[in-house]
Coordinates of C-alpha atoms in Angstrom, one line a residue:
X1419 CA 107.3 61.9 28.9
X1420 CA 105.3 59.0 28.1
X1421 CA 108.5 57.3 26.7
X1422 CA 109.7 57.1 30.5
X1423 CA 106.4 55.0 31.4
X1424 CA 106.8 52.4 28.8
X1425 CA 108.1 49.2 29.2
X1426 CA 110.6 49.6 26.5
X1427 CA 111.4 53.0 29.1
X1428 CA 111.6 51.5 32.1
X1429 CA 114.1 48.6 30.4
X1430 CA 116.2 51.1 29.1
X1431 CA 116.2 53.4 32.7
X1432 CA 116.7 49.4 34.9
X1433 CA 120.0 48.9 32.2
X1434 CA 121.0 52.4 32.9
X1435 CA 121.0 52.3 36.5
X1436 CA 122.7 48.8 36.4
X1437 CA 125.5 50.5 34.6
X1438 CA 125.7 53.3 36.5
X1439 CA 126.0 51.3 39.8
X1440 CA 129.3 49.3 38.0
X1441 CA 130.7 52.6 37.1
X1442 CA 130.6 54.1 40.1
X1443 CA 133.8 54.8 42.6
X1444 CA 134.6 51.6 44.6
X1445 CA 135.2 52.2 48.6
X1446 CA 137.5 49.8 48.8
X1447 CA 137.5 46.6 51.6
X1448 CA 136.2 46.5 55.0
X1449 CA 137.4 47.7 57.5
X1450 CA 137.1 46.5 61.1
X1451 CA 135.8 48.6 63.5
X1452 CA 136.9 49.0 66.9
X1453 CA 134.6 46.8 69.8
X1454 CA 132.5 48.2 72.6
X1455 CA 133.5 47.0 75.9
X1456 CA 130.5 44.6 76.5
X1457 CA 128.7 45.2 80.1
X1458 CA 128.8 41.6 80.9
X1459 CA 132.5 41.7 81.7
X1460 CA 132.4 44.6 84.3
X1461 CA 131.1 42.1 87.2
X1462 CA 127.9 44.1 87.5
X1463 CA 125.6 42.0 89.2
X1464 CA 121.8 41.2 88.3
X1465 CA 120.2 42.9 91.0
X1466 CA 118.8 46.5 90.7
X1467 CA 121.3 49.3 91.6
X1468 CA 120.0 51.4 94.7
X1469 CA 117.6 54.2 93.3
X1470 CA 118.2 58.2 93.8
X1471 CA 116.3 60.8 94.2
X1472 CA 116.7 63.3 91.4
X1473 CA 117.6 66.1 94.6
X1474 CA 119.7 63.5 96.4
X1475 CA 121.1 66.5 97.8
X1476 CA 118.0 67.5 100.4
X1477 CA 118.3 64.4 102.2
X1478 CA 121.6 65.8 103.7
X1479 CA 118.6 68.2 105.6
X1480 CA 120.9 71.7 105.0
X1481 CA 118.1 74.1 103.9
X1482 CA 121.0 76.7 102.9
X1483 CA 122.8 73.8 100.5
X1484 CA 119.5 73.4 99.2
X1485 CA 119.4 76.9 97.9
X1486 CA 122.6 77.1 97.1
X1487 CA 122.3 74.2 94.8
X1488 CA 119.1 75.5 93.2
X1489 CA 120.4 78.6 92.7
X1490 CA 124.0 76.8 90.8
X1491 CA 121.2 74.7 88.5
X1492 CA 119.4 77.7 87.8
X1493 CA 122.3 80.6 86.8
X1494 CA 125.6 78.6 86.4
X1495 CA 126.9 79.4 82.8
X1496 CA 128.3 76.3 82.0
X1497 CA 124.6 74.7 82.4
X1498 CA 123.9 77.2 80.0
X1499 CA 126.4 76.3 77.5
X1500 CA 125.4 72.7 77.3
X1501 CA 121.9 73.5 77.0
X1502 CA 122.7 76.0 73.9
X1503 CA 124.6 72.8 72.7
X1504 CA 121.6 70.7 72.8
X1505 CA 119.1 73.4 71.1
X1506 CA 121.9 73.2 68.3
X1507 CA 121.4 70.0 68.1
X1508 CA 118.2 69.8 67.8
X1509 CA 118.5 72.1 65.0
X1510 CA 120.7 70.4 63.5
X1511 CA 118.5 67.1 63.5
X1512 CA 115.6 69.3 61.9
X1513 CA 117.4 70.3 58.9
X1514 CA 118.5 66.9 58.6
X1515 CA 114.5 65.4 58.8
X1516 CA 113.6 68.7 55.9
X1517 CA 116.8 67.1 53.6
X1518 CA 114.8 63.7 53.1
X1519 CA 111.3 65.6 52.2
X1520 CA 110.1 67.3 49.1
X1521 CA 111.3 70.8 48.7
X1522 CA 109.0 73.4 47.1
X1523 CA 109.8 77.0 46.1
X1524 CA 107.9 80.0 44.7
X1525 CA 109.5 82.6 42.3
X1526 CA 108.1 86.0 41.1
X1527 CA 109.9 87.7 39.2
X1528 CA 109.3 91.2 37.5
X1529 CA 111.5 93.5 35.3
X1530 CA 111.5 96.5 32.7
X1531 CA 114.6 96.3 30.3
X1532 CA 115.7 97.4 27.1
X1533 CA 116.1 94.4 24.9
X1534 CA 119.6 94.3 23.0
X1535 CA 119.2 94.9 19.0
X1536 CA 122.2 91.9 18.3
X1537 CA 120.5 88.9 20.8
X1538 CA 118.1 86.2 20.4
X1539 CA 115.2 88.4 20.1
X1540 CA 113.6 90.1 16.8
X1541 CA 112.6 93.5 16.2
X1542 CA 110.2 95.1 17.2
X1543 CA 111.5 93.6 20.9
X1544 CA 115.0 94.4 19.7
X1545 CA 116.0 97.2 20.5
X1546 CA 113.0 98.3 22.4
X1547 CA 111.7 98.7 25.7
X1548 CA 109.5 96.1 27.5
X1549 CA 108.0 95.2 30.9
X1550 CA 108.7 90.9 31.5
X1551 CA 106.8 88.8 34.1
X1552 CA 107.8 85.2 35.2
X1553 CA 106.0 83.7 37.8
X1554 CA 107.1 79.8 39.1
X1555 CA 106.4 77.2 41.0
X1556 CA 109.0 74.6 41.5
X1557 CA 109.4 70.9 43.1
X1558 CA 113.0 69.1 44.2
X1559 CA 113.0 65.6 45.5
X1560 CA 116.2 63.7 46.4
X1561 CA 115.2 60.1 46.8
X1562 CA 116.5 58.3 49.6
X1563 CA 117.6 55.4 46.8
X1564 CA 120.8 54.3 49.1
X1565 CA 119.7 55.3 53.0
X1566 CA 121.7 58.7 52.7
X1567 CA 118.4 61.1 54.4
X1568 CA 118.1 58.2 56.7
X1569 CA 121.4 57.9 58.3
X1570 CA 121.6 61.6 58.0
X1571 CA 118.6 62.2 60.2
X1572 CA 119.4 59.0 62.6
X1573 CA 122.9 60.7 63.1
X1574 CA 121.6 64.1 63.7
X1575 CA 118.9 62.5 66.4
X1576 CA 122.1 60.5 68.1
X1577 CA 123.9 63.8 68.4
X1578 CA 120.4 65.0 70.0
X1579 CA 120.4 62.2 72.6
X1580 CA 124.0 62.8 73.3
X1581 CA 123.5 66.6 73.9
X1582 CA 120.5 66.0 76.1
X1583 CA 122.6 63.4 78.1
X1584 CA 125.4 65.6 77.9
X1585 CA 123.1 68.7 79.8
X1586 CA 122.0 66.0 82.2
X1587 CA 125.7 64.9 83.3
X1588 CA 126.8 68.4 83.6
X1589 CA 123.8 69.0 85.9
X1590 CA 124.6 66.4 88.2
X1591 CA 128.4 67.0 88.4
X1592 CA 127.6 70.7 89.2
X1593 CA 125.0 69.4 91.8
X1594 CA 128.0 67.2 93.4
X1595 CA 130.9 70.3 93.1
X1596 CA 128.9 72.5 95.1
X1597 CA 127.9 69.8 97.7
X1598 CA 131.5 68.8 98.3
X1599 CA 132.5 72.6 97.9
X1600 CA 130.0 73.3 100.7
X1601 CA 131.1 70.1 102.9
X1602 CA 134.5 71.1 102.5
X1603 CA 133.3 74.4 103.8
X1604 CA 131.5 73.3 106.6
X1605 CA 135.4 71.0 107.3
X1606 CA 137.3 74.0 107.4
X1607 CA 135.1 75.7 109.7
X1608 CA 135.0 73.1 112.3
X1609 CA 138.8 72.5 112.2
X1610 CA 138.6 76.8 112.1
X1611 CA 136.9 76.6 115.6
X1612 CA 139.4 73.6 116.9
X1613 CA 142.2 75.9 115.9
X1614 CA 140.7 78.5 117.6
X1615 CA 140.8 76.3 121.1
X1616 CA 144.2 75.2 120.4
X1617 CA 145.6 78.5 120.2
X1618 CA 143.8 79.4 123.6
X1619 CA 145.5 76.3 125.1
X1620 CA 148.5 76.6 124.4
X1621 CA 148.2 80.6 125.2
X1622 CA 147.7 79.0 128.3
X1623 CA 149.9 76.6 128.2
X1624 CA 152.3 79.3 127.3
X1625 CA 151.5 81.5 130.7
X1626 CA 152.3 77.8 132.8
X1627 CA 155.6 77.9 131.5
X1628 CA 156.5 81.3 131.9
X1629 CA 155.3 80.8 135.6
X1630 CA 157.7 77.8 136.2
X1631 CA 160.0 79.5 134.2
X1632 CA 160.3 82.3 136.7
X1633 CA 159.9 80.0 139.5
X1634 CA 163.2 78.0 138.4
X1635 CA 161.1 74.9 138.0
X1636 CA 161.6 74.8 134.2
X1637 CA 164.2 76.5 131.8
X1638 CA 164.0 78.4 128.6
X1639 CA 163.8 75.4 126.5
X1640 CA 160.9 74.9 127.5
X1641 CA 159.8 78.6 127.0
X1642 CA 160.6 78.3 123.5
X1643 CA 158.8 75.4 122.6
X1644 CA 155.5 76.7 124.4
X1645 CA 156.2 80.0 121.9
X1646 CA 156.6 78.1 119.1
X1647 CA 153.4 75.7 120.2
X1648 CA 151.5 79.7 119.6
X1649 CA 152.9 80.6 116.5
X1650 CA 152.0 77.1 114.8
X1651 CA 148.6 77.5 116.0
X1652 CA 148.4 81.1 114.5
X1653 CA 149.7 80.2 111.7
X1654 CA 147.3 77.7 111.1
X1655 CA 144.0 79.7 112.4
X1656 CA 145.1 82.1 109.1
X1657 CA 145.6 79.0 107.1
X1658 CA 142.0 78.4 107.7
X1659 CA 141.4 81.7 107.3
X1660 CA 142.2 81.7 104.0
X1661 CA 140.7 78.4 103.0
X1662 CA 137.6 79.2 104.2
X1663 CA 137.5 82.6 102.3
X1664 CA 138.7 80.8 98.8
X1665 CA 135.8 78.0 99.6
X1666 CA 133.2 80.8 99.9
X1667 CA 134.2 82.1 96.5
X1668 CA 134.3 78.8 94.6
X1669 CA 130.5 78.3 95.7
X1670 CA 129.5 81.5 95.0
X1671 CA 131.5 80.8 91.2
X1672 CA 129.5 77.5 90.7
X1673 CA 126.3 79.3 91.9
X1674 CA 126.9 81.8 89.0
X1675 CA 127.4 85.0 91.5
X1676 CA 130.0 87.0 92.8
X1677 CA 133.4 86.5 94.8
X1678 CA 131.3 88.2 97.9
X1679 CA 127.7 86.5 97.8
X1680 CA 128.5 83.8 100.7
X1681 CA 131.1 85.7 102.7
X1682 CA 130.4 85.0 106.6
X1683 CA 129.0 81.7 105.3
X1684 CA 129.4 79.0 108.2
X1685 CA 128.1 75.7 107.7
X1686 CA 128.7 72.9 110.1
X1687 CA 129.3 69.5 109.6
X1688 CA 126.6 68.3 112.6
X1689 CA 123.6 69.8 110.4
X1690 CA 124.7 67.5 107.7
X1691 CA 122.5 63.9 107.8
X1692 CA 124.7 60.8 106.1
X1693 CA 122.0 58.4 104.4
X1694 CA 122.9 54.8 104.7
X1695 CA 122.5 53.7 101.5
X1696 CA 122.3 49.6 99.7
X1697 CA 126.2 48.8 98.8
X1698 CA 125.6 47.0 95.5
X1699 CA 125.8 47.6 91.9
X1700 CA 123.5 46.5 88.9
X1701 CA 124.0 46.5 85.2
X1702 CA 120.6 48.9 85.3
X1703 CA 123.8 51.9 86.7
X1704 CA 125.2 51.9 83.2
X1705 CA 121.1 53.4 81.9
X1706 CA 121.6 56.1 85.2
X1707 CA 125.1 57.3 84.3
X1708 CA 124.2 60.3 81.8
X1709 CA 127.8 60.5 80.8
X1710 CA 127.9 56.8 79.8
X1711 CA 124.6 57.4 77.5
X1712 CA 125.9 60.0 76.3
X1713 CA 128.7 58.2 75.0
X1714 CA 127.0 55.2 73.5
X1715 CA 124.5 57.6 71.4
X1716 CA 128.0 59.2 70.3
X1717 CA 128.8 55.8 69.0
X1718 CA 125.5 55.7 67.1
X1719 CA 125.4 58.6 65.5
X1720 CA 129.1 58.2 64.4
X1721 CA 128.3 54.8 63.4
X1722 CA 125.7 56.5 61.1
X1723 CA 128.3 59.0 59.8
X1724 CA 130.6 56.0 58.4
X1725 CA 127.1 54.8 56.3
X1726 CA 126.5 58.4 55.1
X1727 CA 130.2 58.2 53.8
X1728 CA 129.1 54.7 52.1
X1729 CA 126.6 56.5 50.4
X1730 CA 128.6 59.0 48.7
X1731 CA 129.9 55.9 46.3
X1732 CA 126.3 55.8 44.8
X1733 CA 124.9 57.8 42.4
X1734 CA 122.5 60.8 43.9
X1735 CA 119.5 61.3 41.7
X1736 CA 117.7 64.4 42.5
X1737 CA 114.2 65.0 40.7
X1738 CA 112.9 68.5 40.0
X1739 CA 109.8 70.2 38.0
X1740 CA 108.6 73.7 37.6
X1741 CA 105.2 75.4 36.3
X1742 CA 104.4 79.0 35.6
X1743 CA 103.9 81.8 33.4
X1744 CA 106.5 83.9 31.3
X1745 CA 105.5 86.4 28.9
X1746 CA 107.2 89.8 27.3
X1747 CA 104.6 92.4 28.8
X1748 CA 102.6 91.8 31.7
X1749 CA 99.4 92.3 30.1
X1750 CA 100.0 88.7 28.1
X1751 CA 101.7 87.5 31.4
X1752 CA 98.4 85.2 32.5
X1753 CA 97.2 84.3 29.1
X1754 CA 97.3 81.0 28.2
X1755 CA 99.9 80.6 25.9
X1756 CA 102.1 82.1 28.3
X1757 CA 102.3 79.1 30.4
X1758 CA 105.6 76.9 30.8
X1759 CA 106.2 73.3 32.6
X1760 CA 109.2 70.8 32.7
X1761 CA 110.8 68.3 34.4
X1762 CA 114.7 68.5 35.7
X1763 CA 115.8 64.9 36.7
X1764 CA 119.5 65.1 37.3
X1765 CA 122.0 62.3 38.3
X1766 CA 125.3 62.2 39.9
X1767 CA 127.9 60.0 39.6
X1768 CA 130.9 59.6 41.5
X1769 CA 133.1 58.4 38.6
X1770 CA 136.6 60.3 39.4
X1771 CA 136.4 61.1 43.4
X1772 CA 137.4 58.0 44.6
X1773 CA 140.5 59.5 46.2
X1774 CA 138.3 62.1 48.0
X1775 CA 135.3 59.5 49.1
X1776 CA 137.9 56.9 50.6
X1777 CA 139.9 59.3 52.4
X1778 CA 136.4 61.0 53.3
X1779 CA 135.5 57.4 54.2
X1780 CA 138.2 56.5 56.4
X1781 CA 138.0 60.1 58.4
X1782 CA 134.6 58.6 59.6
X1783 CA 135.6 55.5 60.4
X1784 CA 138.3 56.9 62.7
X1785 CA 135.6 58.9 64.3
X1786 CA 133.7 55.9 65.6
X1787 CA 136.6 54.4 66.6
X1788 CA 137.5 57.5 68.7
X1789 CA 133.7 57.3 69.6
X1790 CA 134.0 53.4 70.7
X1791 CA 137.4 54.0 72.7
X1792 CA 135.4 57.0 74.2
X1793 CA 132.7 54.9 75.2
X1794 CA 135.2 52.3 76.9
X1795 CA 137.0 54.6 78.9
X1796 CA 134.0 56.4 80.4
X1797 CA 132.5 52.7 80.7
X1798 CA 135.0 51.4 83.2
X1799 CA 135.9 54.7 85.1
X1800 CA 131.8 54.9 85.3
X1801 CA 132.0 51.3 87.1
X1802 CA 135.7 51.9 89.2
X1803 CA 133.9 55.6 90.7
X1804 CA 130.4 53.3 91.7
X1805 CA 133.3 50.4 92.9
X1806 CA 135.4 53.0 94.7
X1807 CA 132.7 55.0 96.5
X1808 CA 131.4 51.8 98.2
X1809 CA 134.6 50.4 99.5
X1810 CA 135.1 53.9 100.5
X1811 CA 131.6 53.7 102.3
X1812 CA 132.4 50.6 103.6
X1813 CA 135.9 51.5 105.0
X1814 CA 134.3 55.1 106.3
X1815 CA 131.7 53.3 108.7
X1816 CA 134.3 51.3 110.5
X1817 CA 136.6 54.6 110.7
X1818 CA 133.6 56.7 112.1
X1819 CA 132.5 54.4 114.8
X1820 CA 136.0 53.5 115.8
X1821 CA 137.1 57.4 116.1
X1822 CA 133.5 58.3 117.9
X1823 CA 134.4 56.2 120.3
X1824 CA 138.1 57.5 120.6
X1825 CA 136.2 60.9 121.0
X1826 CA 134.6 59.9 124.1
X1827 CA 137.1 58.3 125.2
X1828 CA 139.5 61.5 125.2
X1829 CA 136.4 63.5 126.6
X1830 CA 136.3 61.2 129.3
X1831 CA 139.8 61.3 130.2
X1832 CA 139.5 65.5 130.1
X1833 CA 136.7 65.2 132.5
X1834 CA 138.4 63.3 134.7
X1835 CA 141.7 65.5 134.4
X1836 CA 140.0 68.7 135.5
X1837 CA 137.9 66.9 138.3
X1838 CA 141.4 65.7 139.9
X1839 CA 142.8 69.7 138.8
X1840 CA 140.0 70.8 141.4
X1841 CA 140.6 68.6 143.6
X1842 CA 144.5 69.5 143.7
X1843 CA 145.5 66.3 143.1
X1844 CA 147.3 67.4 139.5
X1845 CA 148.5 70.4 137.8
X1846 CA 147.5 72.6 135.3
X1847 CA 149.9 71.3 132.9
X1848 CA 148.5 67.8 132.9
X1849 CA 144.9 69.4 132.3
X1850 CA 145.9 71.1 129.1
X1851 CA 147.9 68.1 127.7
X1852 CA 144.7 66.3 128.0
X1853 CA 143.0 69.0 126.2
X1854 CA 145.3 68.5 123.4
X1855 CA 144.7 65.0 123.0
X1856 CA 141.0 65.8 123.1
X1857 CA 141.7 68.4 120.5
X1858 CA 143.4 65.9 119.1
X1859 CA 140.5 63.4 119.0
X1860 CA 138.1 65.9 117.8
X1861 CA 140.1 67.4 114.7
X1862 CA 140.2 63.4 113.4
X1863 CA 136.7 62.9 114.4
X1864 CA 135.8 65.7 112.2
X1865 CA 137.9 65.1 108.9
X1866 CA 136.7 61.5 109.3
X1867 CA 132.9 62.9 109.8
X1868 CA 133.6 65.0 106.3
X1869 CA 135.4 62.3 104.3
X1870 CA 132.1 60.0 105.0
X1871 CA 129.8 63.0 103.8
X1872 CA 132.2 63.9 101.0
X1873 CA 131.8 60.3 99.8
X1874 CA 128.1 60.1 100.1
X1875 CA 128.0 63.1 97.3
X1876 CA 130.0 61.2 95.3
X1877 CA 128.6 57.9 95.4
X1878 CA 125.4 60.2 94.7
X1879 CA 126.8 61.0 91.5
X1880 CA 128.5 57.9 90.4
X1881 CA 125.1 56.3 91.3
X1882 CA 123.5 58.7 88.4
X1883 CA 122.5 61.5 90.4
X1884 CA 118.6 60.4 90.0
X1885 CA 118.6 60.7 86.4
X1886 CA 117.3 57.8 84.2
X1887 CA 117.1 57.9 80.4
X1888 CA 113.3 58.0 79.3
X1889 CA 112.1 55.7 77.4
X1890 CA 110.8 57.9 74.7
X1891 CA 114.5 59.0 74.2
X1892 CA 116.1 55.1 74.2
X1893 CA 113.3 55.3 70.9
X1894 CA 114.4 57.7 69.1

């Protein structure tokens, strides 16, 4: 032992490692990796992008979406699965921390055997029966000589960061499907209710004909079209019907509950708020986006990967040592000359795997690049679903005011049709045609009313959906 403490040791041990580091398996020339799309050429502006409230969704002032959302966050299953992900994870990055520290073990071992009369042992203990005690304690230590432990453990805590990002994203895109699921619902309702009128109108409209049918004043053309005007609004009423019924179950699936938990839900659009919100877009949106986090810590931990795979060309020198007590009969098994001690240094050298390391090698390296193309794509479609949701905004506004005031317009025109219907200065026919045009009206009015609120969820979401990476976890 003291041999390996002396200078003329340590010479000999620097010699031997310089050899063994020339002997060892080359990994062959570099290889460029693919390039991260660099934020600077996504025309994000300086400014700060407009902040979010983590339940972005209450401002829409629909106590029943709020519980519906709270009760999706709370039971929905594939929250559940990305959660279990990240506790994996976690795990994961804990077994990687224990690789890089000093492992210790304790053995007791105790047996009765007869000892064989043709093996190592003499008589009397040949052939003869005997209780044998060993009791150990042992040390193993893997240096961290080429950075293996530390891009181990830096790649497990990448993964970590991407899982928790990962949980966060799916969060926020459940948050958004049952919003627009409940929007949508709250559509179909109202357009429900306008079929509804339209079927009564032309019911009536229907009666009018017959009546001037009989009277000679129109023919059977005319009859038909007015039954066909009935039928198509039928038709659609139970088209609605339907929608409504598969929208009810598609909440209650995202809320984590059965087909039948919101049936007879009716939500209307005019108890929805739209929140005017800033229309411009930071480079601090790329930190809200959970997704696109997630993404660039999947870059750094397969970035970490490709060095572990370096690694493997080294040697791996893995130090061990042992004390105890082993005796034949466990009445000498704590005596003093029963003790034993040693030292097991070992060393590895990858002198004929240079096949397996490249290959091993190369696998990695097409991992980050997958990683970095990854990162790319969900870069820009991050940016084009901010970019689209405001010229959708934009566009919206203009298409709301200008069909509100269409609205009131065709309500105006009705008013004034039935006022001159009571005075007897028109028909009953021109009445009802003027309801359909403000049926008309009030069926664009609506879809244009749920579009805008539809596109305030998803600007919510491509805005972040309130969440922010903390600091702690940019850290680690």
């Amino acid at each position: 032992m003291s041999w390996l403490f002396s200078a003329r040791g340590r010479l000999a041990c620097g010699a031997l490692l310089v050899g063994v580091l020339t002997a060892c398996a080359s990994s062959g020339p570099e290889r460029q990796a693919a390039i991260p799309t660099a934020v600077q050429t996504l025309g994000l502006k300086d400014t700060a992008t407009p902040e979010v409230a983590a339940d972005w969704w209450r401002a829409m002032g629909d106590p029943v979406l709020n519980q519906i959302v709270t009760q999706a966050l709370q039971g929905q299953p594939t929250l559940v699965v990305a959660r279990a992900r990240l506790e994996r994870m976690l795990a994961m990055a804990d077994v990687s921390r224990a690789n890089g520290l000093p492992q210790t073990s304790a053995a007791v071992d105790l047996s009765r055997q007869r000892f064989t009369e043709n093996g190592l042992y003499p008589k009397p203990i040949a052939g003869g029966v005997y209780n044998t005690g060993n009791v150990q304690l042992g040390l193993g230590w893997t240096p961290d000589l080429f950075g293996q432990h530390t891009a181990e453990l830096a790649s497990a805590l990448g993964q970590v960061q991407a899982a928790r990002a990962d949980a966060a994203a799916a969060a926020v895109t459940l948050a958004s499907q049952v919003s627009r699921s409940y929007i949508a619902l709250a559509r179909v309702v109202a357009q429900h209710a306008l079929a509804q009128a339209t079927l009564t109108q032309r019911s009536q409209l229907q009666g009018v004909t017959q009546m001037r049918v009989a009277a000679g004043i129109d023919n059977q053309l005319e009859l038909h079209q007015s039954d066909v005007g009935v039928l198509e609004a039928r038709t659609q009423v139970q088209a609605l019907d339907e929608q409504m019924a598969l929208l009810r179950h598609q909440l209650a699936a995202l809320s984590g509950q059965g087909p039948q938990a919101y049936d007879g839900l009716t939500p209307q659009l005019s108890a929805l708020q739209l929140e005017a919100l800033p229309l411009n877009l930071g480079a601090d949106l790329l930190g809200r986006r959970a997704d696109v986090v997630a993404a660039r810590w999947r870059v750094e931990a397969a970035t970490q990967d490709v060095a572990v795979a370096k690694t493997q060309f080294y040697p791996n020198v893995n130090l061990g040592a042992f004390v105890g007590v082993n005796a034949i009969g466990l009445d000498n098994l704590f005596d003093n000359g029963s003790r034993q001690v040693g030292i097991s240094p070992a060393l590895r050298l990858p002198l004929f795997d240079a096949g397996r390391l490249r290959a091993q090698l190369r696998g990695r390296e097409g991992d980050l690049d997958v990683a970095i193309a990854s990162y790319n794509a969900t870069l820009l479609d991050a940016v084009k679903e901010a970019s689209d949701a405001i010229s959708s905004s934009l566009s919206l506004r203009v298409q709301l005011r200008d069909q509100q005031q269409a609205l009131v317009s065709a309500q105006a025109a009705f008013a004034t049709y039935r006022a001159r219907f009571a005075a007897g200065l028109v028909n009953q026919g021109v009445v009802l045609n003027a309801q359909s045009q403000l049926l008309a009206q009030q069926r664009a009015f609506t879809e244009v009313q749920a579009r805008a609120l539809d596109n305030q969820v998803v600007m919510m979401k491509a805005l972040g959906g309130g969440w922010r990476e903390s600091p702690q976890e940019q850290k680690n």
